[in-house]
Short mmCIF file of C-alpha atoms and ligand atoms in Angstrom, two decimals:
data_model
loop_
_atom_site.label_atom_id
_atom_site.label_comp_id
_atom_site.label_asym_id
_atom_site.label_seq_id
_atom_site.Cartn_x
_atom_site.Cartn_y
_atom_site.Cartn_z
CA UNK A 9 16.64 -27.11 -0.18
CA UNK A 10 18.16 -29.00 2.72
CA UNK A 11 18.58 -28.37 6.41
CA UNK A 12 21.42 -26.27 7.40
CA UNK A 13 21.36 -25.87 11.15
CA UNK A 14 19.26 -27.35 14.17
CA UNK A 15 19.01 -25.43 17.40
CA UNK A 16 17.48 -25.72 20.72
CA UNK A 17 16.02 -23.08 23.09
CA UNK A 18 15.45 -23.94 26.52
CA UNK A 19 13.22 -21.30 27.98
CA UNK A 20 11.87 -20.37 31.68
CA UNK A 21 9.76 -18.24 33.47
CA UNK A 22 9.18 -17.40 37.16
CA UNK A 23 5.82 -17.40 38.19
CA UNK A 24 3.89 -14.54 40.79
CA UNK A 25 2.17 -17.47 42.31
CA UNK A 26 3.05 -21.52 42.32
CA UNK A 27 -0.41 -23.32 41.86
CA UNK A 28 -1.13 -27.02 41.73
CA UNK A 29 -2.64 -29.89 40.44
CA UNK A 30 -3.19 -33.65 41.66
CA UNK A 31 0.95 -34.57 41.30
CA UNK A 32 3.05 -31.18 41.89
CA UNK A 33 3.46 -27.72 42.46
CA UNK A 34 4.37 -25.36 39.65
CA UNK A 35 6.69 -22.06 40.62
CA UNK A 36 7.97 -21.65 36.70
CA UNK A 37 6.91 -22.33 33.45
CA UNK A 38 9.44 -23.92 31.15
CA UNK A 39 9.59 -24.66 27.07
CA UNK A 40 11.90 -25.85 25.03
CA UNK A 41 11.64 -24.97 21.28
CA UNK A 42 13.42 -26.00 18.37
CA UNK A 43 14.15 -24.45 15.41
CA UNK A 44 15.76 -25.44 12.06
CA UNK A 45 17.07 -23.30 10.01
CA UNK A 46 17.34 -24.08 5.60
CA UNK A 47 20.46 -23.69 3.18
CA UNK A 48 17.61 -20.95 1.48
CA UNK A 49 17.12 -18.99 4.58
CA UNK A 50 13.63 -20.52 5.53
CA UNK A 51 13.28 -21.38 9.38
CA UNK A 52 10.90 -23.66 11.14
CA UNK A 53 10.29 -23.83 14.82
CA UNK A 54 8.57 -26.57 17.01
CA UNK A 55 7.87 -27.21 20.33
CA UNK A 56 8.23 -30.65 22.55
CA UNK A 57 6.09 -31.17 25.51
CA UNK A 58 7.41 -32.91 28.71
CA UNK A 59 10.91 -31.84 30.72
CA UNK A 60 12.84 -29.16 29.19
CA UNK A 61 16.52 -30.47 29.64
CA UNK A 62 15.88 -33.74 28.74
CA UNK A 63 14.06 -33.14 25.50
CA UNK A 64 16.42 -30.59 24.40
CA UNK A 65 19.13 -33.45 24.94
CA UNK A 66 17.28 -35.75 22.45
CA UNK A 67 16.89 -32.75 20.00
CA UNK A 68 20.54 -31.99 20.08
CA UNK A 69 21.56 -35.58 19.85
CA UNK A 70 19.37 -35.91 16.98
CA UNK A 71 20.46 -33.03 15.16
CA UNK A 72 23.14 -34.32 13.16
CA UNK A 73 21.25 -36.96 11.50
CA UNK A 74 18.88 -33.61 10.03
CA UNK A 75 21.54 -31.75 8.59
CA UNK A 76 22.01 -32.06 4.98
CA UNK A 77 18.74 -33.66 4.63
CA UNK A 78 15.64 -32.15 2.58
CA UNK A 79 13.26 -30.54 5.16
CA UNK A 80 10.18 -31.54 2.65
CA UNK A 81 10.76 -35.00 3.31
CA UNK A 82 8.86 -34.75 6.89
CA UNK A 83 7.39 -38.43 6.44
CA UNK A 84 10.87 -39.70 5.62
CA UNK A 85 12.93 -37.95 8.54
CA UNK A 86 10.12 -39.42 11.05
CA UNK A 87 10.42 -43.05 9.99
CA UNK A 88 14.40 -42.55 10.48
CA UNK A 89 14.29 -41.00 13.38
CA UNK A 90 12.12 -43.14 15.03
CA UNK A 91 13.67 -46.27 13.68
CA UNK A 92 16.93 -45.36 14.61
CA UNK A 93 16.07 -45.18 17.85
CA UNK A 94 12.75 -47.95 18.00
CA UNK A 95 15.02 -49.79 20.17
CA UNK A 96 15.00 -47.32 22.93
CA UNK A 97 12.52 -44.75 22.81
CA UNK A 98 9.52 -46.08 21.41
CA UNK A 99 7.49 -43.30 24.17
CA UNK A 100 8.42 -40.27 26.24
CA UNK A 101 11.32 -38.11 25.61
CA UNK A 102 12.70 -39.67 22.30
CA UNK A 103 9.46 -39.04 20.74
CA UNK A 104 9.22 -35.74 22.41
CA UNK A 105 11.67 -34.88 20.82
CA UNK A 106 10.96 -35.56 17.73
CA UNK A 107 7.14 -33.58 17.93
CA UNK A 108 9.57 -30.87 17.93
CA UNK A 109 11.66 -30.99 15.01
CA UNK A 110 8.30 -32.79 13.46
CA UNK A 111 6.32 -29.74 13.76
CA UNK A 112 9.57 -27.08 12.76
CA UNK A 113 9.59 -29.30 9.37
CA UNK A 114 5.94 -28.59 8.87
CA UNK A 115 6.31 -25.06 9.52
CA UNK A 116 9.08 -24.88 7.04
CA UNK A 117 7.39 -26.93 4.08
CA UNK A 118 4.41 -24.66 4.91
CA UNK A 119 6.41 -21.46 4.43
CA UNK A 120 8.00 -23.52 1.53
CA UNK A 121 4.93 -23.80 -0.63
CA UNK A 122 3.44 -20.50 0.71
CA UNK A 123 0.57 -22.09 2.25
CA UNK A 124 -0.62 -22.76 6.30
CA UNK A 125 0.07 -26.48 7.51
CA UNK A 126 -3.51 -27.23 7.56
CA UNK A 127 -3.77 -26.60 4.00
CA UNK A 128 -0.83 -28.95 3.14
CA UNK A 129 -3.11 -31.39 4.93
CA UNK A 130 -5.64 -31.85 3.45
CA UNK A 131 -7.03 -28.36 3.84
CA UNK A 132 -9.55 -26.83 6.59
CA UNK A 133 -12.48 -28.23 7.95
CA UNK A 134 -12.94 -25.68 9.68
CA UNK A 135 -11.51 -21.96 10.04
CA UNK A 136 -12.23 -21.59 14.02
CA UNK A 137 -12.43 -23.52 16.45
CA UNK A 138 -14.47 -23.48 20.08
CA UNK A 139 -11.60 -23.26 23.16
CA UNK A 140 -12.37 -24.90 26.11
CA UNK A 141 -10.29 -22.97 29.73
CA UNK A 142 -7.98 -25.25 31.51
CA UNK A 143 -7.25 -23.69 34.80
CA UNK A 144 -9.01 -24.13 38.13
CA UNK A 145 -5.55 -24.99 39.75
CA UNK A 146 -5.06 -25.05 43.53
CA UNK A 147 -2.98 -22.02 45.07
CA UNK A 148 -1.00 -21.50 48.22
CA UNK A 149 -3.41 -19.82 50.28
CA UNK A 150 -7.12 -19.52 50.06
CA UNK A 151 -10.08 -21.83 50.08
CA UNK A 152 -10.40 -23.73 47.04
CA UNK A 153 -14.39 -23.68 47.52
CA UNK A 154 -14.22 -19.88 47.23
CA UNK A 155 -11.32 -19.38 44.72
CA UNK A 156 -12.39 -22.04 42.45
CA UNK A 157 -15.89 -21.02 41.98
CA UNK A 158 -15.04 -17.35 41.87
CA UNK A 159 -12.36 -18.17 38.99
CA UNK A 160 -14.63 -20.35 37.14
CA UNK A 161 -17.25 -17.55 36.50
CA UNK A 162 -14.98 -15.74 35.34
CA UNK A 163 -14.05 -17.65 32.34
CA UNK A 164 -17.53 -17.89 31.95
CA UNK A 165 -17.93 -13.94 31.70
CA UNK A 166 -14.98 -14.19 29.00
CA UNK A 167 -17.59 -16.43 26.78
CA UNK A 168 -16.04 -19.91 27.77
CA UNK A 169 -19.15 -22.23 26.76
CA UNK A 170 -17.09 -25.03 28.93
CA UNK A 171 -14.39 -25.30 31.84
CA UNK A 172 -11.96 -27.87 33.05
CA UNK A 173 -11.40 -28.44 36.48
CA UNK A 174 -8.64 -30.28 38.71
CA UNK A 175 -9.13 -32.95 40.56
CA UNK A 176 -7.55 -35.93 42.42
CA UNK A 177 -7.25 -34.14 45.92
CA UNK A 178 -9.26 -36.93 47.50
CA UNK A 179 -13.09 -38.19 46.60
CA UNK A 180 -15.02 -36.34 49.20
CA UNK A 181 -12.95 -32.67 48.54
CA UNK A 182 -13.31 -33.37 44.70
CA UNK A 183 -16.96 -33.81 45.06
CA UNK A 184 -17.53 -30.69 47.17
CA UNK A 185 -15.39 -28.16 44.60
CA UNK A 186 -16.94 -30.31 41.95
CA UNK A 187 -20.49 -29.28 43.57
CA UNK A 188 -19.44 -25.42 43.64
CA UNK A 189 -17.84 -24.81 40.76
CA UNK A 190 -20.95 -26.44 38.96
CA UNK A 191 -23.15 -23.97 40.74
CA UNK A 192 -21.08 -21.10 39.81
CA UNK A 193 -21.06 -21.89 36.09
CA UNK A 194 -24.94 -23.18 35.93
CA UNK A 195 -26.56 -25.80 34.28
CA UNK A 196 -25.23 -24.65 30.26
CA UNK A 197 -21.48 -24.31 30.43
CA UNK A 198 -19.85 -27.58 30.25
CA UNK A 199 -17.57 -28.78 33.36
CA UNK A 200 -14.64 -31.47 32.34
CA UNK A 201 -12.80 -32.85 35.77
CA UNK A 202 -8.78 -33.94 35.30
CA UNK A 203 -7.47 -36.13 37.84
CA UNK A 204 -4.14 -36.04 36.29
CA UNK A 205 -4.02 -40.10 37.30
CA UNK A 206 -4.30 -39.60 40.98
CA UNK A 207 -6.45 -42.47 41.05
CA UNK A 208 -6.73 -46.65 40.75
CA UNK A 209 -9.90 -48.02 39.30
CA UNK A 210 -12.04 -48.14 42.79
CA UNK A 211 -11.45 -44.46 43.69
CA UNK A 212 -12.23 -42.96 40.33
CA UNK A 213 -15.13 -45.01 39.76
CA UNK A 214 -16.50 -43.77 43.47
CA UNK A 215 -15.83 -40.17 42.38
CA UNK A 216 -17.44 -40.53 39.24
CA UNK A 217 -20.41 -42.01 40.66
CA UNK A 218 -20.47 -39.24 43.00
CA UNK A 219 -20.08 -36.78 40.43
CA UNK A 220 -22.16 -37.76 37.72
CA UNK A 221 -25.27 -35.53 38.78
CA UNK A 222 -23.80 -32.96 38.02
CA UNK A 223 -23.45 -33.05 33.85
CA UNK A 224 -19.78 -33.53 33.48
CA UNK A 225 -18.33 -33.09 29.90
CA UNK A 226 -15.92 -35.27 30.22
CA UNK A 227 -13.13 -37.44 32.96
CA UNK A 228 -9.92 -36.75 32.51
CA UNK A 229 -6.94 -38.91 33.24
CA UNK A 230 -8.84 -41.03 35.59
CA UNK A 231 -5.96 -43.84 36.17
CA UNK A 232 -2.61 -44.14 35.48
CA UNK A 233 -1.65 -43.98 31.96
CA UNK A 234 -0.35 -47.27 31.69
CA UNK A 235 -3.59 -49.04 33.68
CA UNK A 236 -5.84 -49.67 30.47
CA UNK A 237 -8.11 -52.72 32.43
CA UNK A 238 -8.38 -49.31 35.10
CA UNK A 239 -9.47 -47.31 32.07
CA UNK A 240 -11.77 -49.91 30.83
CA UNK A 241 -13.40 -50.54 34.31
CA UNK A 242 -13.71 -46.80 34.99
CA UNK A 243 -15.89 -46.41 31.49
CA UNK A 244 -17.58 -49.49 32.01
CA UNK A 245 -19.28 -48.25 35.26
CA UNK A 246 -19.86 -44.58 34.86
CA UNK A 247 -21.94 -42.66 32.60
CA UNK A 248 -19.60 -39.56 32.20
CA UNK A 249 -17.26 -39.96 29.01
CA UNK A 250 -13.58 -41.41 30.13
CA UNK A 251 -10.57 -39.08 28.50
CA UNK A 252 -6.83 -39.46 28.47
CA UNK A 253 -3.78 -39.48 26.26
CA UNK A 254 -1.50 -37.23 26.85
CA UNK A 255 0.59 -39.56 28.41
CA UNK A 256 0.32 -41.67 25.32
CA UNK A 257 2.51 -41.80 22.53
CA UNK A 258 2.89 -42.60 18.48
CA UNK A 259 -0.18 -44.20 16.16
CA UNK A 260 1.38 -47.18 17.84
CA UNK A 261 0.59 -46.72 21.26
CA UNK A 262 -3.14 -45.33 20.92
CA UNK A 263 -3.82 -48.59 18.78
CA UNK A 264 -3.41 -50.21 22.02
CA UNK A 265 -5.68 -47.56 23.56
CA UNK A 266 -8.34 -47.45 20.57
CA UNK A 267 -8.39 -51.68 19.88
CA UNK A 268 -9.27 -52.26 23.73
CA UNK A 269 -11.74 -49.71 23.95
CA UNK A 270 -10.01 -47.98 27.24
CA UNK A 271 -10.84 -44.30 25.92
CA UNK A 272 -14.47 -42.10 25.00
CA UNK A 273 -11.68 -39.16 24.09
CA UNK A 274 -8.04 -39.57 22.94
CA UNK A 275 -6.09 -36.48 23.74
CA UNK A 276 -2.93 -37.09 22.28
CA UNK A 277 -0.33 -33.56 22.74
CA UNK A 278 0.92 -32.99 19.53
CA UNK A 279 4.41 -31.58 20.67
CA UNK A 280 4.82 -35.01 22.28
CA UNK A 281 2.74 -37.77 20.36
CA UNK A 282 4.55 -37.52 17.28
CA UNK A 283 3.95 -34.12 15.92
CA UNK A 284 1.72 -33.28 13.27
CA UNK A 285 2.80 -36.10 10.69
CA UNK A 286 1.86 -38.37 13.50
CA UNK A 287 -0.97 -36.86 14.89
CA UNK A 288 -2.78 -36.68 11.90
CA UNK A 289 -2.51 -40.47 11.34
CA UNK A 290 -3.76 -40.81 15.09
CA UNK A 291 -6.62 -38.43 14.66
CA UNK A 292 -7.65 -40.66 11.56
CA UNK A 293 -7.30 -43.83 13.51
CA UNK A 294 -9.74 -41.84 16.39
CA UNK A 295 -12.12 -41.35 13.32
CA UNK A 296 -12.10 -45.10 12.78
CA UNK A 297 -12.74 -46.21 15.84
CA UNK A 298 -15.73 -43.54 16.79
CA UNK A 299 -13.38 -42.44 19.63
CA UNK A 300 -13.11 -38.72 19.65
CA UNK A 301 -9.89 -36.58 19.79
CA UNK A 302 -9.54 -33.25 21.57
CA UNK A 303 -6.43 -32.25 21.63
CA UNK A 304 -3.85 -31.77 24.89
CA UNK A 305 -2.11 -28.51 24.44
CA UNK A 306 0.33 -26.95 27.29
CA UNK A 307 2.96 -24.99 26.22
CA UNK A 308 3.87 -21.69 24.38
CA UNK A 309 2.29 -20.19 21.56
CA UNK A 310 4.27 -22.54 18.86
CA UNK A 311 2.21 -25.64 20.69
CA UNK A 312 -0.87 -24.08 20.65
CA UNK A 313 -0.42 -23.01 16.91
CA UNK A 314 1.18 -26.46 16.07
CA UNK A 315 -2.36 -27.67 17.91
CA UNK A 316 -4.51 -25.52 15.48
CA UNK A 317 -3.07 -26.36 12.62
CA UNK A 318 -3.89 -29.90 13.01
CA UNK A 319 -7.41 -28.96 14.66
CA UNK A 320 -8.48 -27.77 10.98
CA UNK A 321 -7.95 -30.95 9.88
CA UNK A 322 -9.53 -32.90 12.64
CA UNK A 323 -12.73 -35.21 11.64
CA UNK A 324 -16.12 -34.29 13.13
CA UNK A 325 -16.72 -36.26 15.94
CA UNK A 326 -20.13 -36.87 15.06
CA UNK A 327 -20.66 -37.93 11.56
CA UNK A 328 -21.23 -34.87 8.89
CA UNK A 329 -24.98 -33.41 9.21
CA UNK A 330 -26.76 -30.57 9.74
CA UNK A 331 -25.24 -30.02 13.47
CA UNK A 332 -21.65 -31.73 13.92
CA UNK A 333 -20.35 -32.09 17.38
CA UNK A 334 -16.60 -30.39 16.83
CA UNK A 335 -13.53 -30.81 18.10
CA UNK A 336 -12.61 -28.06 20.21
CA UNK A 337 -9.21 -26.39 21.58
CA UNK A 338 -7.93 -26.66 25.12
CA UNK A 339 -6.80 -23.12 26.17
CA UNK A 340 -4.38 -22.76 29.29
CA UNK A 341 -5.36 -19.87 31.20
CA UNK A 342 -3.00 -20.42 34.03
CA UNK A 343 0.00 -18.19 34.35
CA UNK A 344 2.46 -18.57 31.68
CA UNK A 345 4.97 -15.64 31.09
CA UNK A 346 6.32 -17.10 27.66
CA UNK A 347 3.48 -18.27 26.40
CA UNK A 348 2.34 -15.27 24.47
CA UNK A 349 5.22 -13.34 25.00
CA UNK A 350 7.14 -15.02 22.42
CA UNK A 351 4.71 -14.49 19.08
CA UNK A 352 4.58 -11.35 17.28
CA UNK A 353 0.67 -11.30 17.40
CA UNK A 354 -0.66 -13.02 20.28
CA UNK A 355 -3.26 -16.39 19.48
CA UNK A 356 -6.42 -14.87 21.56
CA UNK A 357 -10.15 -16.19 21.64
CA UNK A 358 -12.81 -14.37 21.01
CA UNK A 359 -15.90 -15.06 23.70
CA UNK A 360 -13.84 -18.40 23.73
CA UNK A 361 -13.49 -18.75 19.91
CA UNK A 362 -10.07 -19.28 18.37
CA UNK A 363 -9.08 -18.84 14.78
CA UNK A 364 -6.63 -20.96 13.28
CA UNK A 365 -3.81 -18.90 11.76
CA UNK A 366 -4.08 -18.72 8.31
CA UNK A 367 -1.21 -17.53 7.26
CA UNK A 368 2.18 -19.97 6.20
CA UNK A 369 3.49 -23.18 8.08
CA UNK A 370 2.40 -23.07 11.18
CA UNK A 371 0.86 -18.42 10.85
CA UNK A 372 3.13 -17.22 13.38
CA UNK A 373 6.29 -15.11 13.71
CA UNK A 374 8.38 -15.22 16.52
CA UNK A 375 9.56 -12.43 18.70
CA UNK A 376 13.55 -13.27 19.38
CA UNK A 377 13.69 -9.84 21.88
CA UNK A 378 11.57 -11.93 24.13
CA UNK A 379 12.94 -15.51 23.09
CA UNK A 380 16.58 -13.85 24.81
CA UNK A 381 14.68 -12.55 27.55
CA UNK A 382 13.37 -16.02 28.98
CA UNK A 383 16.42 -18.02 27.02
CA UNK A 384 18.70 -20.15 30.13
CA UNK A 385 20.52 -22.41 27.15
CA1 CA B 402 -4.75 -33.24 31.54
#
């Protein structure tokens, strides 16, 4: 078998309302897939995380060096991919871009053999997994001490046992939406706060003192990405566990984040971390270290299956016994036109359980009606 053809699909949505977090506004949702196609008439698709355009150039670019080659090979197309271009994209879009076509290989040595992904790796921990809702965005109009409370019980109604909220809007209006949102959910469902690095070392460590009363799961992105004293000063002087890494790329880069202790929770985003090959060696690393890993996941339904896939496989965080502490899924439950739209059978939870498709590579079929409909390249 070898790889015949690689192709891009740039995809975007408008939405009905732009929201916000700490950095920017949203007013579409983009994707950009990838799928490869096999001299046998097998087809894999993957996803990349990060700006459309300029991952779809890297794909393309990169395409040449795939055809020809045996799909099955996924450890061996990595390692040349990524050393032919070590020199200049050791992070961000290069390896981006190669999540993508990482994660189409899978799903075509998983429809290969006949088997899901997960089984291929080792086989499944775990057949479901608990999703956590990532929303709690800010809108155009409204106050975000009535909206944000309102929306937060509502995820709670849908059987969310825990809710991530944004923050990095300034300490003293984080605190107070902090404050309400907690009272909305009560004192069971777990409340994460994301400041999307909106904050140096002194500010998040005043929020997070400021905070802590109020039981949160985890911080999120409390410093810039690249700030790892920040990190290590934040978790030195709060109680709440420190998250981050989705900014963070390669088994390479969270060595750096796992050797200096900067991180509680590694979230690395398998469409842009490395893809599954890679993610799985990073999840393993996590494992080493007693760092836990909770994946990032924001993008269409190939991301979120690519994130299952790799969740069944994901270590316990707390060592086997009667009671493990799990990993658990994040679920976007902001607007996102594509995101469903483009699987044949939609990936929904269940009073905020989510299965992992079981059925080959990565268990999901795509719709190409609605891949045309949102399709600008
Ligand atoms: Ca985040």
């Amino acid at each position: 078998m070898r790889i015949a053809s690689v192709h891009t699909h740039v995809l975007e949505a408008a939405l009905s309302q732009p929201f916000a977090y700490s950095r920017a506004w949203y007013g579409t949702r983009m994707a950009m897939l990838v799928e490869i196609e096999t001299d046998t008439g097998l087809t894999g698709w993957g996803e990349c995380y990060g700006p459309a355009w300029m991952t779809e150039a890297v794909v393309r670019n990169v395409a040449p060096w795939l055809v020809g080659q045996d799909p099955l090979r996924t450890e061996h197309l990595w390692q040349d991919i990524y050393a032919r271009l070590r020199d200049h994209g050791q992070k961000g879009l290069v390896i981006e871009g190669l999540s993508g076509i990482d994660i189409a290989l899978w799903d075509i040595k998983g429809k290969h053999f006949g088997a899901p992904v997960h089984q291929l790796m080792g086989g499944p921990l775990r057949t479901e997994v608990r999703a956590y809702a990532t929303g709690l965005y800010r809108r155009e109009s409204g106050d975000p001490l009535q909206y944000l409370p309102e929306e937060a019980a509502g995820y709670v109604a849908e059987g969310f046992h825990a809710v991530k909220l944004k923050v990095g809007f300034g300490v003293a209006e984080d605190v107070a939406v902090t404050r309400a949102v907690r009272e909305a959910i009560g004192p069971e469902v777990a409340l994460m706060v994301d400041a999307n690095h909106a904050y140096d070392a002194v500010a998040a460590i005043r929020l997070g003192r400021l905070i802590e009363p109020l039981d949160i799961g985890w911080f999120e992105e409390p410093v810039p990405p690249e700030d790892l004293a920040g990190y290590r000063a934040v978790k030195a002087a709060l109680d709440i566990p420190i998250a981050g890494g989705e900014c963070e790329f390669t088994r390479l880069g969270f060595r750096d984040l796992l050797a200096t202790q900067a991180l509680d929770i590694v979230q690395p985003d398998t469409c842009a971390a490395g893809g599954l090959s890679e993610c799985k060696k990073i999840a393993d690393m996590s494992a080493a270290f007693g760092v836990r890993y909770n994946p990032h996941v924001w993008g269409t339904g190939i991301g979120i299956a690519a994130s299952l896939q790799l969740l069944a496989v994901v270590p316990t965080h707390t060592p086997t016994s009667l009671n493990p502490l799990e990993p658990i899924l994040e679920f976007d439950r902001t607007e996102h036109p594509i995101r469903q739209a483009i699987l044949r059978q939609p990936i929904e939870h269940d009073r905020g359980t989510v299965r992992i498709p079981d059925g080959p590579g990565l268990g999901i079929e795509i719709d190409r009606e609605a891949l045309a409909r949102f399709k600008v390249n």
